[in-house]
CSV table of N, CA and C in Angstrom, one decimal:
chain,number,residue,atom,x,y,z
A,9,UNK,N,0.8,-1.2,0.0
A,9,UNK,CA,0.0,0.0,0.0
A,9,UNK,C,0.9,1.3,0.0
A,10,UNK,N,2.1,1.1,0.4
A,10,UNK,CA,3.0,2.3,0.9
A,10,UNK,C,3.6,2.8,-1.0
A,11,UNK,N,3.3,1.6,-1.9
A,11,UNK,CA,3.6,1.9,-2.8
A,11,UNK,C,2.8,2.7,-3.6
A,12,UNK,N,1.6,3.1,-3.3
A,12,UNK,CA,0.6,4.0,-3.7
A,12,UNK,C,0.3,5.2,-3.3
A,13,UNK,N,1.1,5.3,-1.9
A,13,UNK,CA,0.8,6.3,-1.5
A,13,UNK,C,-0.1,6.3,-0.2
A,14,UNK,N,-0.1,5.2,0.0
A,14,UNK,CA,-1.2,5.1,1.2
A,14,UNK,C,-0.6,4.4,2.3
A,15,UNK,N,-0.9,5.4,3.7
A,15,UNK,CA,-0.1,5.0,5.0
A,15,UNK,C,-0.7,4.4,5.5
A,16,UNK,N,-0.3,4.0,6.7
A,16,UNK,CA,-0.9,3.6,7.7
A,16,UNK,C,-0.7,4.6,9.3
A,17,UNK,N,-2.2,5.1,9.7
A,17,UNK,CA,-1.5,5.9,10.5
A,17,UNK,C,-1.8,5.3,12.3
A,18,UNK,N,-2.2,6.2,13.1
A,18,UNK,CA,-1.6,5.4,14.0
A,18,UNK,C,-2.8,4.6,14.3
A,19,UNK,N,-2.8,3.3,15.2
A,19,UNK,CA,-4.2,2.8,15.3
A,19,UNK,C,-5.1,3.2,16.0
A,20,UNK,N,-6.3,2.9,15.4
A,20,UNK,CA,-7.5,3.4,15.9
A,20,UNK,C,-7.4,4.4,15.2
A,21,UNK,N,-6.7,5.5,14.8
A,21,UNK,CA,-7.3,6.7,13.9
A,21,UNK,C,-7.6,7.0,12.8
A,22,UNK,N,-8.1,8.1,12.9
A,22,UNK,CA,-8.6,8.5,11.4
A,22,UNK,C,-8.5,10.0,11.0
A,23,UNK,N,-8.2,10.1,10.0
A,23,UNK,CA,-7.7,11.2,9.0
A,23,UNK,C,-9.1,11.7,8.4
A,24,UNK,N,-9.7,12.8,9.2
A,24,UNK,CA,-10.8,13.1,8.0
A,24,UNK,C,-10.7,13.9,6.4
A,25,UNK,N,-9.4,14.0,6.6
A,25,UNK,CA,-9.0,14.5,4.6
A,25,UNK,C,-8.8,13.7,4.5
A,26,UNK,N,-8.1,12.2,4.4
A,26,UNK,CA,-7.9,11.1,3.9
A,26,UNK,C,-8.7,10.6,3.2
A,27,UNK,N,-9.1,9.7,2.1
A,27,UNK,CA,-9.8,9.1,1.4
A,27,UNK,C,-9.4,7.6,1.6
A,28,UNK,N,-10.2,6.9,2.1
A,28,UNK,CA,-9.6,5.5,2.0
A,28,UNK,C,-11.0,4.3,1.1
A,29,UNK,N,-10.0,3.7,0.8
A,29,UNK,CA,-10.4,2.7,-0.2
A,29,UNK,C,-10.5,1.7,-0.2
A,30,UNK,N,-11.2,0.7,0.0
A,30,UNK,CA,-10.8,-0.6,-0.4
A,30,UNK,C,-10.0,-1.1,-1.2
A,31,UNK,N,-9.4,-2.1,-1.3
A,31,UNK,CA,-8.5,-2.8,-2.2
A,31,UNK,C,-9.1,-3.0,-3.7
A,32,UNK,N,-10.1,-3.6,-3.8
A,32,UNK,CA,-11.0,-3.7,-5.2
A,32,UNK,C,-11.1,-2.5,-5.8
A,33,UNK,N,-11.6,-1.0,-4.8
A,33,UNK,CA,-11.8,-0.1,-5.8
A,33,UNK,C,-10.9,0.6,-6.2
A,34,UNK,N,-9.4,0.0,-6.3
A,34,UNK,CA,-8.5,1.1,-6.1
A,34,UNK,C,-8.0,1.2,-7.8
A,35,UNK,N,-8.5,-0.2,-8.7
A,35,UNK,CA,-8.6,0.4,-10.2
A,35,UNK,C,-9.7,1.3,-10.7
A,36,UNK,N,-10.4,1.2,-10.3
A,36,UNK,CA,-11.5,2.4,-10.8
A,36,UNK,C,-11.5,3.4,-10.1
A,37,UNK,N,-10.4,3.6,-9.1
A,37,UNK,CA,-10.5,4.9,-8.6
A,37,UNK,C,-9.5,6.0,-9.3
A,38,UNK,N,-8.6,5.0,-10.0
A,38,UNK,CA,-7.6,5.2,-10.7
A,38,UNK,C,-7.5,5.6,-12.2
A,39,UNK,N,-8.9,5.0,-12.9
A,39,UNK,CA,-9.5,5.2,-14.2
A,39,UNK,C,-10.4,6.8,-13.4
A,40,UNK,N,-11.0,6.8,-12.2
A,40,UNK,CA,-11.6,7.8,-11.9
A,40,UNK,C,-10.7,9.1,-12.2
A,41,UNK,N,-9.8,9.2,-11.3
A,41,UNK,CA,-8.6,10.4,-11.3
A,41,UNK,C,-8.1,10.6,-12.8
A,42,UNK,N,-8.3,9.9,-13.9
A,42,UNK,CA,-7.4,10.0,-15.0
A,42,UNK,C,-8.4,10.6,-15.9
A,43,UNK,N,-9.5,10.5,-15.4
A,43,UNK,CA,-10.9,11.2,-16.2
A,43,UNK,C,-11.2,12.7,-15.8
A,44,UNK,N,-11.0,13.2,-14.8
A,44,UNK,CA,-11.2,14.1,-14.5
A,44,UNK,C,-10.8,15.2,-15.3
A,45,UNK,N,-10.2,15.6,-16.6
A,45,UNK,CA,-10.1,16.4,-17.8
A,45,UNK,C,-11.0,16.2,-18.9
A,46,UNK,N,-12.1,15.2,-18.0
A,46,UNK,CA,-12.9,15.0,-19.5
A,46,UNK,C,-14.5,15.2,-18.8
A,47,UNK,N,-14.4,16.5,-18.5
A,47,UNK,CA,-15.5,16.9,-18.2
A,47,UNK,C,-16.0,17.7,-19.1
A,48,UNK,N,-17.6,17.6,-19.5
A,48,UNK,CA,-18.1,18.2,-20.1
A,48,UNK,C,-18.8,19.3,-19.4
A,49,UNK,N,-18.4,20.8,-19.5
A,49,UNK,CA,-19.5,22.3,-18.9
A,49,UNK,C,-19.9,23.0,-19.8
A,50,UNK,N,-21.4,23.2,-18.9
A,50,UNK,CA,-22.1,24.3,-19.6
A,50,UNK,C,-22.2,25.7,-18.5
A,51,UNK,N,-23.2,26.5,-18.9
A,51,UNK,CA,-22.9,27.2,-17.7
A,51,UNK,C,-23.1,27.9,-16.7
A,52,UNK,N,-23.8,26.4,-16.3
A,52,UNK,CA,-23.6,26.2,-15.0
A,52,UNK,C,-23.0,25.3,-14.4
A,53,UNK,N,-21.9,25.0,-14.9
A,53,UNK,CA,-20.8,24.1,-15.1
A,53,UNK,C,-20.6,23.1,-15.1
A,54,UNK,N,-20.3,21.8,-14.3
A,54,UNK,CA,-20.0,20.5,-14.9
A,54,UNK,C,-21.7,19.8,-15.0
A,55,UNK,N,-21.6,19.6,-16.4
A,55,UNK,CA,-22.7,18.4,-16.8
A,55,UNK,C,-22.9,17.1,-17.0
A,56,UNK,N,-21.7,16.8,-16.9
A,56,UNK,CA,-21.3,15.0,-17.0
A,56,UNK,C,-20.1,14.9,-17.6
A,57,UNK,N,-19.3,13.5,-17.9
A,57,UNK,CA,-18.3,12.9,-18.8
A,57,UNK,C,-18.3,12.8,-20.0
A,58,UNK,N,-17.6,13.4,-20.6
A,58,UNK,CA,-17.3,13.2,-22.0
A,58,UNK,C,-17.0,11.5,-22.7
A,59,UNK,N,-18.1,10.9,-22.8
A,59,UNK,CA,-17.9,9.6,-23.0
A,59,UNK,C,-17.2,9.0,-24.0
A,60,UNK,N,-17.1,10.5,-24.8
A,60,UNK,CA,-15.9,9.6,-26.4
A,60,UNK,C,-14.6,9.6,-25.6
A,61,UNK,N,-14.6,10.4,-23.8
A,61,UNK,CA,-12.9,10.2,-23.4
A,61,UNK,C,-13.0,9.5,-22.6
A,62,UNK,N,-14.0,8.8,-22.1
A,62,UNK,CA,-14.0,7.6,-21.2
A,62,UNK,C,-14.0,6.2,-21.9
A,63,UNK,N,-14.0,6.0,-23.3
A,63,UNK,CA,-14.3,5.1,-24.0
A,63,UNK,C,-12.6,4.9,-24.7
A,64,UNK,N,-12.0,6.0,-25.0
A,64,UNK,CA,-10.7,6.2,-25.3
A,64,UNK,C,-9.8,6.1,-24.5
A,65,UNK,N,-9.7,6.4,-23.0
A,65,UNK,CA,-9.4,5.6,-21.7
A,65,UNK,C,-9.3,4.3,-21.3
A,66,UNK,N,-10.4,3.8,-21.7
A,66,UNK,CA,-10.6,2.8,-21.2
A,66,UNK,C,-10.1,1.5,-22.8
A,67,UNK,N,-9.6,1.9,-24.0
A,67,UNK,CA,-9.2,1.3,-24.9
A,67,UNK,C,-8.0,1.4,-24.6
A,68,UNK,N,-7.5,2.8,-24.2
A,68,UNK,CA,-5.9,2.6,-24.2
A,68,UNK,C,-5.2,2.1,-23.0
A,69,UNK,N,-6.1,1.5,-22.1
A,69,UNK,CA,-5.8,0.5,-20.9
A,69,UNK,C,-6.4,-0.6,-21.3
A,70,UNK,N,-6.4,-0.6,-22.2
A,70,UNK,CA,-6.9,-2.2,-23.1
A,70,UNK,C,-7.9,-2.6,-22.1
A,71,UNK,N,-9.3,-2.0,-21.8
A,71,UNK,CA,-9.7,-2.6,-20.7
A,71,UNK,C,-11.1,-3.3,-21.6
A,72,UNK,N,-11.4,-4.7,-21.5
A,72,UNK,CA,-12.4,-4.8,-22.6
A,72,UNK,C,-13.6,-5.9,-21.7
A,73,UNK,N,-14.7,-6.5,-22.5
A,73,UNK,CA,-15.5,-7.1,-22.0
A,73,UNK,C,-16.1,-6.9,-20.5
A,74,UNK,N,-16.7,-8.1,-19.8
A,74,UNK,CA,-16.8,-8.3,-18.4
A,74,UNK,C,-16.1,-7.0,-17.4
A,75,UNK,N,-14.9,-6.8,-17.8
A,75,UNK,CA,-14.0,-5.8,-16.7
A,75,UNK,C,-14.7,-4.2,-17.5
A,76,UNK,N,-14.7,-3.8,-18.3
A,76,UNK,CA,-14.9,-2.8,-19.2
A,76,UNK,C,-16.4,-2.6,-18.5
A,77,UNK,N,-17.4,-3.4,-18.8
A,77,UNK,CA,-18.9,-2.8,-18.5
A,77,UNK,C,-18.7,-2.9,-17.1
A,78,UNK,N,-18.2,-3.3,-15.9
A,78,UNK,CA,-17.9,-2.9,-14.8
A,78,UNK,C,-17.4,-1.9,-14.3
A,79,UNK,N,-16.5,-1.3,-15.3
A,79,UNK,CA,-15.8,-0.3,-15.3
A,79,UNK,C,-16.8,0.9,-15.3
A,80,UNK,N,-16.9,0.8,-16.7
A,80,UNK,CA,-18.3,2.1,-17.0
A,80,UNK,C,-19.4,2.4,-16.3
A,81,UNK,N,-20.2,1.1,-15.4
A,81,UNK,CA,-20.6,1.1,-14.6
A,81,UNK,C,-20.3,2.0,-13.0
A,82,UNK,N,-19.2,1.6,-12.7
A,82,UNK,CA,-18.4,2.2,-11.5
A,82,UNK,C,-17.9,3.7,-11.6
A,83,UNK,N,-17.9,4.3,-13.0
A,83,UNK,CA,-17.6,5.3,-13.4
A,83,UNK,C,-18.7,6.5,-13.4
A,84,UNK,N,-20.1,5.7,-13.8
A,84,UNK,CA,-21.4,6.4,-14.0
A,84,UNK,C,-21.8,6.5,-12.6
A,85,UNK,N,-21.6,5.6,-11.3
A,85,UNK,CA,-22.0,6.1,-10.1
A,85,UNK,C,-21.0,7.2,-9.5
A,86,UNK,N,-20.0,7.2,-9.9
A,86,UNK,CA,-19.6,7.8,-9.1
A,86,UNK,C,-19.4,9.4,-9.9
A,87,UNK,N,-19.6,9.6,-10.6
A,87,UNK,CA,-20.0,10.8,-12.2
A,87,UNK,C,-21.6,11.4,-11.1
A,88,UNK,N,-22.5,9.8,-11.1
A,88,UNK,CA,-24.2,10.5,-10.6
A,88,UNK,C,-23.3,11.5,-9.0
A,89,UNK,N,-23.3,10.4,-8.3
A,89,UNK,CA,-22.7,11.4,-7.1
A,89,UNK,C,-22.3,12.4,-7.0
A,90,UNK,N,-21.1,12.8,-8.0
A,90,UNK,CA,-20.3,14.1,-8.0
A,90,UNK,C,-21.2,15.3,-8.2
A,91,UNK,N,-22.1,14.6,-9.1
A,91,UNK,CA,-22.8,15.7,-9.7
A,91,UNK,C,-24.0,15.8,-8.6
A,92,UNK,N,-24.7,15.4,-8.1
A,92,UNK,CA,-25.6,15.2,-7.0
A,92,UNK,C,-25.3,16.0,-5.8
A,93,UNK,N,-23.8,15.6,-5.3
A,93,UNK,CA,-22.8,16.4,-3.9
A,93,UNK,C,-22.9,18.0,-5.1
A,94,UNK,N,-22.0,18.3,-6.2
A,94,UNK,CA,-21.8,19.8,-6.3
A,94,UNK,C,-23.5,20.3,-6.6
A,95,UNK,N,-24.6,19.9,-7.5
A,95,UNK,CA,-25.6,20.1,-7.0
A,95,UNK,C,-26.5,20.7,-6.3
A,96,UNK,N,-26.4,20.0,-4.8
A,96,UNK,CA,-26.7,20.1,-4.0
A,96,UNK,C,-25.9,21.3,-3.1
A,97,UNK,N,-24.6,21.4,-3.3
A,97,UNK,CA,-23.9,22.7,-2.6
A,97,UNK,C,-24.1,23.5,-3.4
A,98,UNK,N,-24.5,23.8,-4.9
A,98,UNK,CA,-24.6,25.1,-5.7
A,98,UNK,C,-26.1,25.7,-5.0
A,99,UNK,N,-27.2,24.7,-4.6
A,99,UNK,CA,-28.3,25.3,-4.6
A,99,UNK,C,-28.0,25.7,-2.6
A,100,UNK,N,-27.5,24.9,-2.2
A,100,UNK,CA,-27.2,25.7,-0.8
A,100,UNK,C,-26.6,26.8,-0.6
A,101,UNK,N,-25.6,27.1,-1.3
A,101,UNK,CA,-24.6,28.2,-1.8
A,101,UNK,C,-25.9,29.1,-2.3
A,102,UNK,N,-27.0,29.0,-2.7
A,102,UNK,CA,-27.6,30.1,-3.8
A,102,UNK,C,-28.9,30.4,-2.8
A,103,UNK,N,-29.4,29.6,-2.0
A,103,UNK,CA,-30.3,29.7,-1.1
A,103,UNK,C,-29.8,30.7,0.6
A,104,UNK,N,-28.4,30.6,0.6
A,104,UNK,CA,-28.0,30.8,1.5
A,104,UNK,C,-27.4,32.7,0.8
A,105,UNK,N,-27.1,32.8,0.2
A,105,UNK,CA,-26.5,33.9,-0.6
A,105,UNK,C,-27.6,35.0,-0.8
């Protein structure tokens, strides 16, 4: 893990800037981070993924079949979320303003 970047800190604690991950999601969190230039804005800013760069991503990590629609899958929840969390703080930000 230390090879990724990821400590161990002392026991029992927790880091609330830390982001921790399970072991499984740590390739799609990785296709996640490498996507993030392929956002599409209008404007009112981010509107979703550019899917011709998620598709071209995901070819040039040769990622295909069974792993591929898992992929795109894991990609689209976590795209609904992002967009759901900023959302959700633009209309708080505009209600509170």
């Amino acid at each position: 893990m230390a090879a990724l970047g990821i400590t161990q800190g002392e026991e029992g604690s927790i880091d609330p800037d830390a982001i921790y991950l399970w072991p499984e999601t740590i390739p799609v969190w990785g296709l996640w981070q490498s996507l993030q230039t392929q956002w599409n804005e209008g404007m009112g800013g981010r509107t979703g993924l550019n899917y011709p760069g998620v598709f071209a991503l995901l070819d040039e990590r040769r990622i295909r079949g069974r792993r591929r629609r898992e992929a795109i899958e894991c990609i689209q929840a976590a795209e609904r979320a992002w967009l759901d969390v900023h959302n959700a703080a633009a209309l708080a930000a505009e209600h509170k303003g």
